[in-house]
Amino acid sequence: MSIVVYIAVMALTTYLIRMIPFTAFRKKIRSRFFRSLLYYVPYAVLSAMTIPAIFYATGDPVTAAVGTVVAIVLAYLDQPLIIVALAASAAAFLAGLIF
Amino acid sequence: MDKAKKEKQLNFRTGLIDGIPIALGYLSVSFGFGILCMRLGLTILQAVGISATNVTSAGQVAGVGIIAAAGTLIEMILTQFVINVRYSLMAISLSQKLDGTFTTPKRLLLSFGITDEIFAVAYSQKSLINTRYMAGLEVISIAGWVLGTLLGASAGSILPESLINAMGLMLYGMFIAIVVPPARKNRGILCASLIAIVCSLVFYYLLPQITSGFSIILCALTASVLCALLFPVKEEEEDEEAVS
């Protein structure tokens, strides 16, 4: 299948998700269960996307593991997104020089 | 601080200014996305095209994963829906804060750029927001997102492989930075994250025939449903997170 078709489908889906409620919805969702579900979805998605994929992101599980640990420690210390992202990469790069 | 906020004018220029930190953050993250695209064998034009038409980090990473694995279009739609459905909630919240300048055509246009960060900045304004301010926020942020992708995708052929490999961690580092701090303070988020991780590991190592897109959908829904039942969210909790 052509990659352009994938990209078009992906873009259209993402756009409709934003556009329909922004244009049509005026009321707040009342169901506590549904609101809770939507509240947890982003965290669950990001967690499932990160592990185990992160261990294969550098081509070497050892450097990836070093970067992962650095990212978790810095995130635990409430560092900004850019710092965590750059430090994880820097740690993996340095680990690659050593191991 | 409060005084300054009360007098703050919301126009295209202040939108651009408020969007600078978002754009800088996007620049480094989308750089990582550009590199990921190269690693998966996409062209620079395809990478930039994806960023310019989607503007969503997690959705794009999952999307190129499906493209690389030659997944189905149904899988693509379901994955994008699950990953990006949070934008619907943000769009609903934001729709309560719009002034009269938001006519239907302008809503159709400006809904395109609702991201976590743009939502957070727009939603945290004291007054109602107008279309000029929203446009300023979106223009500079999307520019940063697309430019970063272009730079990352181009760098793929210039920078040494060891550096490119290490940069593959950048996006995941950002994901960790989004999940860990709230998971530390909120048991529900910690629960959702841990269940999703265990589920993801099970699919990856024990059921490799399930593709990554479906694995993400199933894991995210399982974790979210369980945690929504175990730890239902209070109203105040949601609002705190939305603007932090």
CSV table of C-alpha atoms in Angstrom, one decimal:
chain,number,residue,atom,x,y,z
A,1,MET,CA,0.0,0.0,0.0
A,2,SER,CA,1.2,3.5,-0.8
A,3,ILE,CA,2.7,5.4,2.2
A,4,VAL,CA,0.7,8.5,1.1
A,5,VAL,CA,-2.5,6.6,1.8
A,6,TYR,CA,-1.3,5.7,5.3
A,7,ILE,CA,-0.4,9.3,5.9
A,8,ALA,CA,-3.7,10.6,4.6
A,9,VAL,CA,-5.7,8.2,6.8
A,10,MET,CA,-3.6,9.0,9.8
A,11,ALA,CA,-3.9,12.8,9.3
A,12,LEU,CA,-7.7,12.6,8.7
A,13,THR,CA,-8.3,10.5,11.8
A,14,THR,CA,-6.3,12.8,14.0
A,15,TYR,CA,-8.0,15.9,12.5
A,16,LEU,CA,-11.5,14.6,13.0
A,17,ILE,CA,-10.8,13.7,16.6
A,18,ARG,CA,-9.9,17.3,17.3
A,19,MET,CA,-12.3,19.0,14.9
A,20,ILE,CA,-15.6,17.3,15.7
A,21,PRO,CA,-15.7,18.1,19.5
A,22,PHE,CA,-14.1,21.6,19.0
A,23,THR,CA,-16.8,22.5,16.5
A,24,ALA,CA,-19.9,20.7,17.8
A,25,PHE,CA,-19.6,19.9,21.5
A,26,ARG,CA,-20.7,22.5,24.1
A,27,LYS,CA,-21.5,20.3,27.1
A,28,LYS,CA,-19.2,18.7,29.6
A,29,ILE,CA,-19.0,14.9,29.9
A,30,ARG,CA,-20.8,13.9,33.0
A,31,SER,CA,-20.0,10.2,33.4
A,32,ARG,CA,-17.3,9.8,36.0
A,33,PHE,CA,-16.2,6.5,34.6
A,34,PHE,CA,-15.8,7.9,31.1
A,35,ARG,CA,-13.9,10.9,32.4
A,36,SER,CA,-11.6,8.7,34.4
A,37,LEU,CA,-11.0,6.5,31.5
A,38,LEU,CA,-10.0,9.4,29.3
A,39,TYR,CA,-7.9,10.8,32.0
A,40,TYR,CA,-5.8,7.6,32.3
A,41,VAL,CA,-5.5,6.8,28.5
A,42,PRO,CA,-2.6,9.1,27.7
A,43,TYR,CA,-0.4,7.7,30.5
A,44,ALA,CA,-1.3,4.1,29.6
A,45,VAL,CA,-0.6,4.8,25.9
A,46,LEU,CA,2.8,6.4,26.5
A,47,SER,CA,3.8,3.6,28.9
A,48,ALA,CA,2.9,0.8,26.5
A,49,MET,CA,4.7,2.6,23.7
A,50,THR,CA,7.9,3.2,25.6
A,51,ILE,CA,8.4,-0.3,27.1
A,52,PRO,CA,9.9,-2.5,25.7
A,53,ALA,CA,10.4,-0.4,22.5
A,54,ILE,CA,12.9,1.9,24.2
A,55,PHE,CA,15.3,-1.0,24.7
A,56,TYR,CA,15.6,-1.3,20.9
A,57,ALA,CA,15.7,2.4,20.1
A,58,THR,CA,19.5,2.7,19.9
A,59,GLY,CA,20.4,-0.6,18.3
A,60,ASP,CA,22.2,-1.7,21.5
A,61,PRO,CA,20.1,-2.8,24.6
A,62,VAL,CA,23.0,-1.8,26.9
A,63,THR,CA,23.2,1.8,25.8
A,64,ALA,CA,19.4,2.0,25.6
A,65,ALA,CA,19.1,0.7,29.2
A,66,VAL,CA,21.6,3.3,30.4
A,67,GLY,CA,19.6,6.1,28.7
A,68,THR,CA,16.4,4.7,30.1
A,69,VAL,CA,17.6,4.8,33.7
A,70,VAL,CA,18.9,8.3,33.3
A,71,ALA,CA,15.6,9.4,31.9
A,72,ILE,CA,13.6,7.8,34.7
A,73,VAL,CA,15.8,9.4,37.4
A,74,LEU,CA,15.7,12.9,35.9
A,75,ALA,CA,11.9,12.6,35.3
A,76,TYR,CA,11.5,11.5,38.9
A,77,LEU,CA,13.4,14.7,39.9
A,78,ASP,CA,10.8,16.7,37.9
A,79,GLN,CA,13.2,17.9,35.2
A,80,PRO,CA,11.7,19.6,32.1
A,81,LEU,CA,10.9,17.5,29.0
A,82,ILE,CA,13.8,18.7,26.9
A,83,ILE,CA,16.4,18.1,29.6
A,84,VAL,CA,15.1,14.5,30.2
A,85,ALA,CA,15.0,13.8,26.4
A,86,LEU,CA,18.5,15.2,25.7
A,87,ALA,CA,20.1,13.6,28.8
A,88,ALA,CA,18.8,10.2,27.9
A,89,SER,CA,20.3,10.5,24.4
A,90,ALA,CA,23.6,11.9,25.8
A,91,ALA,CA,23.9,9.1,28.4
A,92,ALA,CA,23.3,6.5,25.7
A,93,PHE,CA,25.9,8.1,23.4
A,94,LEU,CA,28.5,8.2,26.2
A,95,ALA,CA,27.7,4.6,27.2
A,96,GLY,CA,28.3,3.7,23.5
A,97,LEU,CA,31.8,5.2,23.7
A,98,ILE,CA,32.6,3.2,26.9
A,99,PHE,CA,31.1,-0.2,26.3
B,1,MET,CA,2.3,38.1,38.2
B,2,ASP,CA,-1.4,38.3,38.7
B,3,LYS,CA,-1.6,41.9,37.7
B,4,ALA,CA,0.4,41.3,34.6
B,5,LYS,CA,-1.9,38.5,33.7
B,6,LYS,CA,-5.0,40.6,34.1
B,7,GLU,CA,-3.7,43.3,31.8
B,8,LYS,CA,-2.3,40.8,29.3
B,9,GLN,CA,-3.6,41.4,25.8
B,10,LEU,CA,-4.4,38.3,23.8
B,11,ASN,CA,-3.4,38.9,20.2
B,12,PHE,CA,-1.4,37.2,17.4
B,13,ARG,CA,1.9,38.6,18.8
B,14,THR,CA,1.3,37.4,22.4
B,15,GLY,CA,0.3,34.1,21.0
B,16,LEU,CA,3.6,33.8,19.1
B,17,ILE,CA,5.5,34.8,22.2
B,18,ASP,CA,3.7,32.3,24.5
B,19,GLY,CA,4.3,29.7,21.9
B,20,ILE,CA,8.1,30.1,21.8
B,21,PRO,CA,8.8,27.6,24.7
B,22,ILE,CA,6.4,25.1,23.1
B,23,ALA,CA,8.2,25.5,19.7
B,24,LEU,CA,11.6,25.0,21.3
B,25,GLY,CA,10.5,21.9,23.1
B,26,TYR,CA,8.9,20.6,19.9
B,27,LEU,CA,12.0,21.3,17.9
B,28,SER,CA,14.1,18.8,19.9
B,29,VAL,CA,11.4,16.2,20.1
B,30,SER,CA,10.5,16.3,16.4
B,31,PHE,CA,14.2,16.1,15.6
B,32,GLY,CA,14.0,12.6,17.3
B,33,PHE,CA,10.9,11.8,15.2
B,34,GLY,CA,12.8,12.8,12.0
B,35,ILE,CA,15.6,10.4,12.9
B,36,LEU,CA,13.1,7.6,13.7
B,37,CYS,CA,11.5,8.0,10.3
B,38,MET,CA,14.9,7.6,8.6
B,39,ARG,CA,15.7,4.5,10.7
B,40,LEU,CA,12.4,3.1,9.5
B,41,GLY,CA,13.2,3.8,5.9
B,42,LEU,CA,10.9,6.7,5.2
B,43,THR,CA,11.9,9.7,3.0
B,44,ILE,CA,12.5,13.2,4.3
B,45,LEU,CA,9.4,14.4,2.5
B,46,GLN,CA,7.3,11.7,4.0
B,47,ALA,CA,8.6,12.5,7.5
B,48,VAL,CA,7.9,16.2,7.1
B,49,GLY,CA,4.5,15.5,5.5
B,50,ILE,CA,3.5,13.4,8.5
B,51,SER,CA,4.5,16.1,11.0
B,52,ALA,CA,2.9,18.9,9.0
B,53,THR,CA,-0.4,17.0,8.8
B,54,ASN,CA,-0.6,15.4,12.2
B,55,VAL,CA,1.2,17.4,14.9
B,56,THR,CA,1.0,14.7,17.5
B,57,SER,CA,4.1,13.0,18.9
B,58,ALA,CA,2.8,9.7,20.3
B,59,GLY,CA,0.4,9.3,17.4
B,60,GLN,CA,3.1,9.8,14.8
B,61,VAL,CA,5.5,7.4,16.5
B,62,ALA,CA,2.9,4.7,16.6
B,63,GLY,CA,1.8,5.6,13.0
B,64,VAL,CA,5.2,5.2,11.4
B,65,GLY,CA,5.5,2.0,13.3
B,66,ILE,CA,2.4,0.7,11.6
B,67,ILE,CA,3.6,2.0,8.2
B,68,ALA,CA,7.0,0.2,8.7
B,69,ALA,CA,5.3,-3.0,9.7
B,70,ALA,CA,2.9,-2.7,6.7
B,71,GLY,CA,-0.1,-2.8,9.1
B,72,THR,CA,-3.7,-2.4,8.0
B,73,LEU,CA,-5.6,0.9,7.7
B,74,ILE,CA,-8.1,-0.2,10.3
B,75,GLU,CA,-5.2,-0.7,12.7
B,76,MET,CA,-4.0,2.8,11.8
B,77,ILE,CA,-7.4,4.4,12.4
B,78,LEU,CA,-8.0,2.5,15.7
B,79,THR,CA,-4.5,3.3,17.0
B,80,GLN,CA,-4.7,7.0,16.1
B,81,PHE,CA,-8.1,7.1,17.7
B,82,VAL,CA,-7.0,5.5,21.0
B,83,ILE,CA,-3.8,7.5,21.3
B,84,ASN,CA,-5.3,10.9,20.3
B,85,VAL,CA,-8.8,10.6,21.8
B,86,ARG,CA,-7.5,12.8,24.6
B,87,TYR,CA,-7.6,15.7,22.2
B,88,SER,CA,-11.3,15.4,22.1
B,89,LEU,CA,-11.5,16.0,25.8
B,90,MET,CA,-9.2,19.0,25.5
B,91,ALA,CA,-11.2,20.3,22.6
B,92,ILE,CA,-14.4,20.1,24.7
B,93,SER,CA,-12.8,21.9,27.6
B,94,LEU,CA,-11.3,24.5,25.3
B,95,SER,CA,-14.6,25.1,23.6
B,96,GLN,CA,-15.9,26.6,26.9
B,97,LYS,CA,-13.2,29.2,26.9
B,98,LEU,CA,-13.6,30.7,23.4
B,99,ASP,CA,-14.9,34.2,22.7
B,100,GLY,CA,-17.2,35.3,19.8
B,101,THR,CA,-14.4,35.4,17.2
B,102,PHE,CA,-14.5,31.6,17.0
B,103,THR,CA,-16.9,31.2,14.1
B,104,THR,CA,-17.5,27.7,12.7
B,105,PRO,CA,-14.9,28.1,9.8
B,106,LYS,CA,-12.3,29.3,12.3
B,107,ARG,CA,-13.1,26.4,14.6
B,108,LEU,CA,-12.6,24.0,11.7
B,109,LEU,CA,-9.2,25.6,11.0
B,110,LEU,CA,-7.8,26.1,14.5
B,111,SER,CA,-8.9,22.7,15.9
B,112,PHE,CA,-6.1,21.3,13.7
B,113,GLY,CA,-3.4,22.5,16.2
B,114,ILE,CA,-4.9,21.3,19.5
B,115,THR,CA,-2.0,19.5,21.2
B,116,ASP,CA,-1.3,18.8,24.9
B,117,GLU,CA,1.0,21.8,25.2
B,118,ILE,CA,-1.1,24.3,23.2
B,119,PHE,CA,-4.2,23.2,25.1
B,120,ALA,CA,-2.4,23.7,28.4
B,121,VAL,CA,-1.2,27.2,27.6
B,122,ALA,CA,-4.5,28.3,26.0
B,123,TYR,CA,-6.6,26.8,28.9
B,124,SER,CA,-4.4,28.5,31.5
B,125,GLN,CA,-5.3,32.0,30.3
B,126,LYS,CA,-7.4,34.0,32.7
B,127,SER,CA,-9.7,35.5,30.1
B,128,LEU,CA,-11.6,34.0,27.2
B,129,ILE,CA,-9.3,33.4,24.2
B,130,ASN,CA,-9.7,34.8,20.7
B,131,THR,CA,-8.8,33.3,17.3
B,132,ARG,CA,-5.7,35.6,16.8
B,133,TYR,CA,-4.1,34.4,20.0
B,134,MET,CA,-4.9,30.8,19.3
B,135,ALA,CA,-3.5,31.2,15.7
B,136,GLY,CA,-0.2,32.7,17.1
B,137,LEU,CA,0.2,29.8,19.5
B,138,GLU,CA,-0.4,27.3,16.7
B,139,VAL,CA,1.7,28.9,14.0
B,140,ILE,CA,4.9,29.0,15.9
B,141,SER,CA,4.4,25.6,17.6
B,142,ILE,CA,3.7,23.8,14.3
B,143,ALA,CA,6.6,25.6,12.7
B,144,GLY,CA,8.9,24.3,15.4
B,145,TRP,CA,7.4,20.8,15.0
B,146,VAL,CA,7.9,20.7,11.2
B,147,LEU,CA,11.3,22.3,11.2
B,148,GLY,CA,12.6,19.9,13.9
B,149,THR,CA,11.4,16.9,11.8
B,150,LEU,CA,13.1,18.3,8.7
B,151,LEU,CA,16.4,18.8,10.6
B,152,GLY,CA,16.2,15.3,12.2
B,153,ALA,CA,15.4,13.6,8.9
B,154,SER,CA,18.2,15.5,7.1
B,155,ALA,CA,20.7,14.8,9.9
B,156,GLY,CA,20.1,11.1,9.5
B,157,SER,CA,22.4,11.1,6.5
B,158,ILE,CA,25.0,13.6,7.9
B,159,LEU,CA,25.6,12.7,11.5
B,160,PRO,CA,27.6,9.7,12.6
B,161,GLU,CA,25.6,6.5,13.2
B,162,SER,CA,26.5,6.3,16.9
B,163,LEU,CA,25.0,9.8,17.5
B,164,ILE,CA,21.9,9.0,15.4
B,165,ASN,CA,21.4,5.8,17.4
B,166,ALA,CA,21.6,7.6,20.7
B,167,MET,CA,19.1,10.2,19.5
B,168,GLY,CA,16.6,7.5,19.0
B,169,LEU,CA,16.0,7.7,22.7
B,170,MET,CA,14.9,11.4,22.6
B,171,LEU,CA,11.2,10.8,22.0
B,172,TYR,CA,11.0,8.0,24.5
B,173,GLY,CA,12.8,10.2,27.0
B,174,MET,CA,10.1,12.7,26.6
B,175,PHE,CA,7.4,10.1,27.1
B,176,ILE,CA,9.1,9.1,30.4
B,177,ALA,CA,9.2,12.8,31.4
B,178,ILE,CA,5.5,13.1,30.8
B,179,VAL,CA,4.5,9.9,32.7
B,180,VAL,CA,6.9,9.6,35.7
B,181,PRO,CA,6.2,12.9,37.6
B,182,PRO,CA,2.4,12.5,37.8
B,183,ALA,CA,2.8,8.8,38.4
B,184,ARG,CA,4.9,9.6,41.5
B,185,LYS,CA,2.0,11.6,43.0
B,186,ASN,CA,-1.1,9.8,41.7
B,187,ARG,CA,-1.7,6.1,42.4
B,188,GLY,CA,-4.2,5.9,39.6
B,189,ILE,CA,-1.7,7.0,37.0
B,190,LEU,CA,1.0,4.8,38.5
B,191,CYS,CA,-1.5,1.9,38.2
B,192,ALA,CA,-2.4,2.7,34.6
B,193,SER,CA,1.3,3.0,33.7
B,194,LEU,CA,2.4,-0.3,35.3
B,195,ILE,CA,-0.5,-2.4,34.0
B,196,ALA,CA,0.2,-1.0,30.5
B,197,ILE,CA,3.9,-1.9,30.8
B,198,VAL,CA,3.2,-5.5,31.9
B,199,CYS,CA,0.6,-5.9,29.2
B,200,SER,CA,3.0,-4.5,26.6
B,201,LEU,CA,5.8,-6.8,27.7
B,202,VAL,CA,3.5,-9.8,27.5
B,203,PHE,CA,2.4,-8.9,23.9
B,204,TYR,CA,6.0,-8.2,22.8
B,205,TYR,CA,7.6,-11.3,24.1
B,206,LEU,CA,4.8,-13.9,24.4
B,207,LEU,CA,2.4,-12.9,21.6
B,208,PRO,CA,4.7,-11.5,18.8
B,209,GLN,CA,2.0,-12.2,16.2
B,210,ILE,CA,0.0,-9.2,17.6
B,211,THR,CA,1.2,-6.1,15.9
B,212,SER,CA,2.4,-3.1,17.9
B,213,GLY,CA,-0.6,-0.9,17.0
B,214,PHE,CA,-3.1,-3.4,18.4
B,215,SER,CA,-0.8,-4.1,21.4
B,216,ILE,CA,-0.9,-0.4,22.3
B,217,ILE,CA,-4.7,-0.2,21.9
B,218,LEU,CA,-5.4,-3.3,24.0
B,219,CYS,CA,-2.9,-2.4,26.7
B,220,ALA,CA,-4.0,1.2,27.0
B,221,LEU,CA,-7.7,0.3,27.1
B,222,THR,CA,-7.2,-2.6,29.6
B,223,ALA,CA,-5.1,-0.4,31.9
B,224,SER,CA,-7.4,2.7,31.6
B,225,VAL,CA,-10.6,0.7,32.2
B,226,LEU,CA,-9.1,-1.1,35.3
B,227,CYS,CA,-7.8,2.1,36.8
B,228,ALA,CA,-10.9,4.1,36.0
B,229,LEU,CA,-12.8,1.4,38.1
B,230,LEU,CA,-10.2,1.2,40.8
B,231,PHE,CA,-9.3,4.9,41.0
B,232,PRO,CA,-12.1,7.1,39.7
B,233,VAL,CA,-11.0,10.6,39.1
B,234,LYS,CA,-12.3,13.6,41.1
B,235,GLU,CA,-13.2,16.8,39.2
B,236,GLU,CA,-10.4,18.9,40.8
B,237,GLU,CA,-7.8,16.3,40.0
B,238,GLU,CA,-8.4,16.6,36.3
B,239,ASP,CA,-8.3,20.3,36.3
B,240,GLU,CA,-5.0,20.4,38.1
B,241,GLU,CA,-3.4,18.1,35.6
B,242,ALA,CA,-4.9,19.9,32.6
B,243,VAL,CA,-3.1,23.2,33.4
B,244,SER,CA,0.1,21.9,35.0
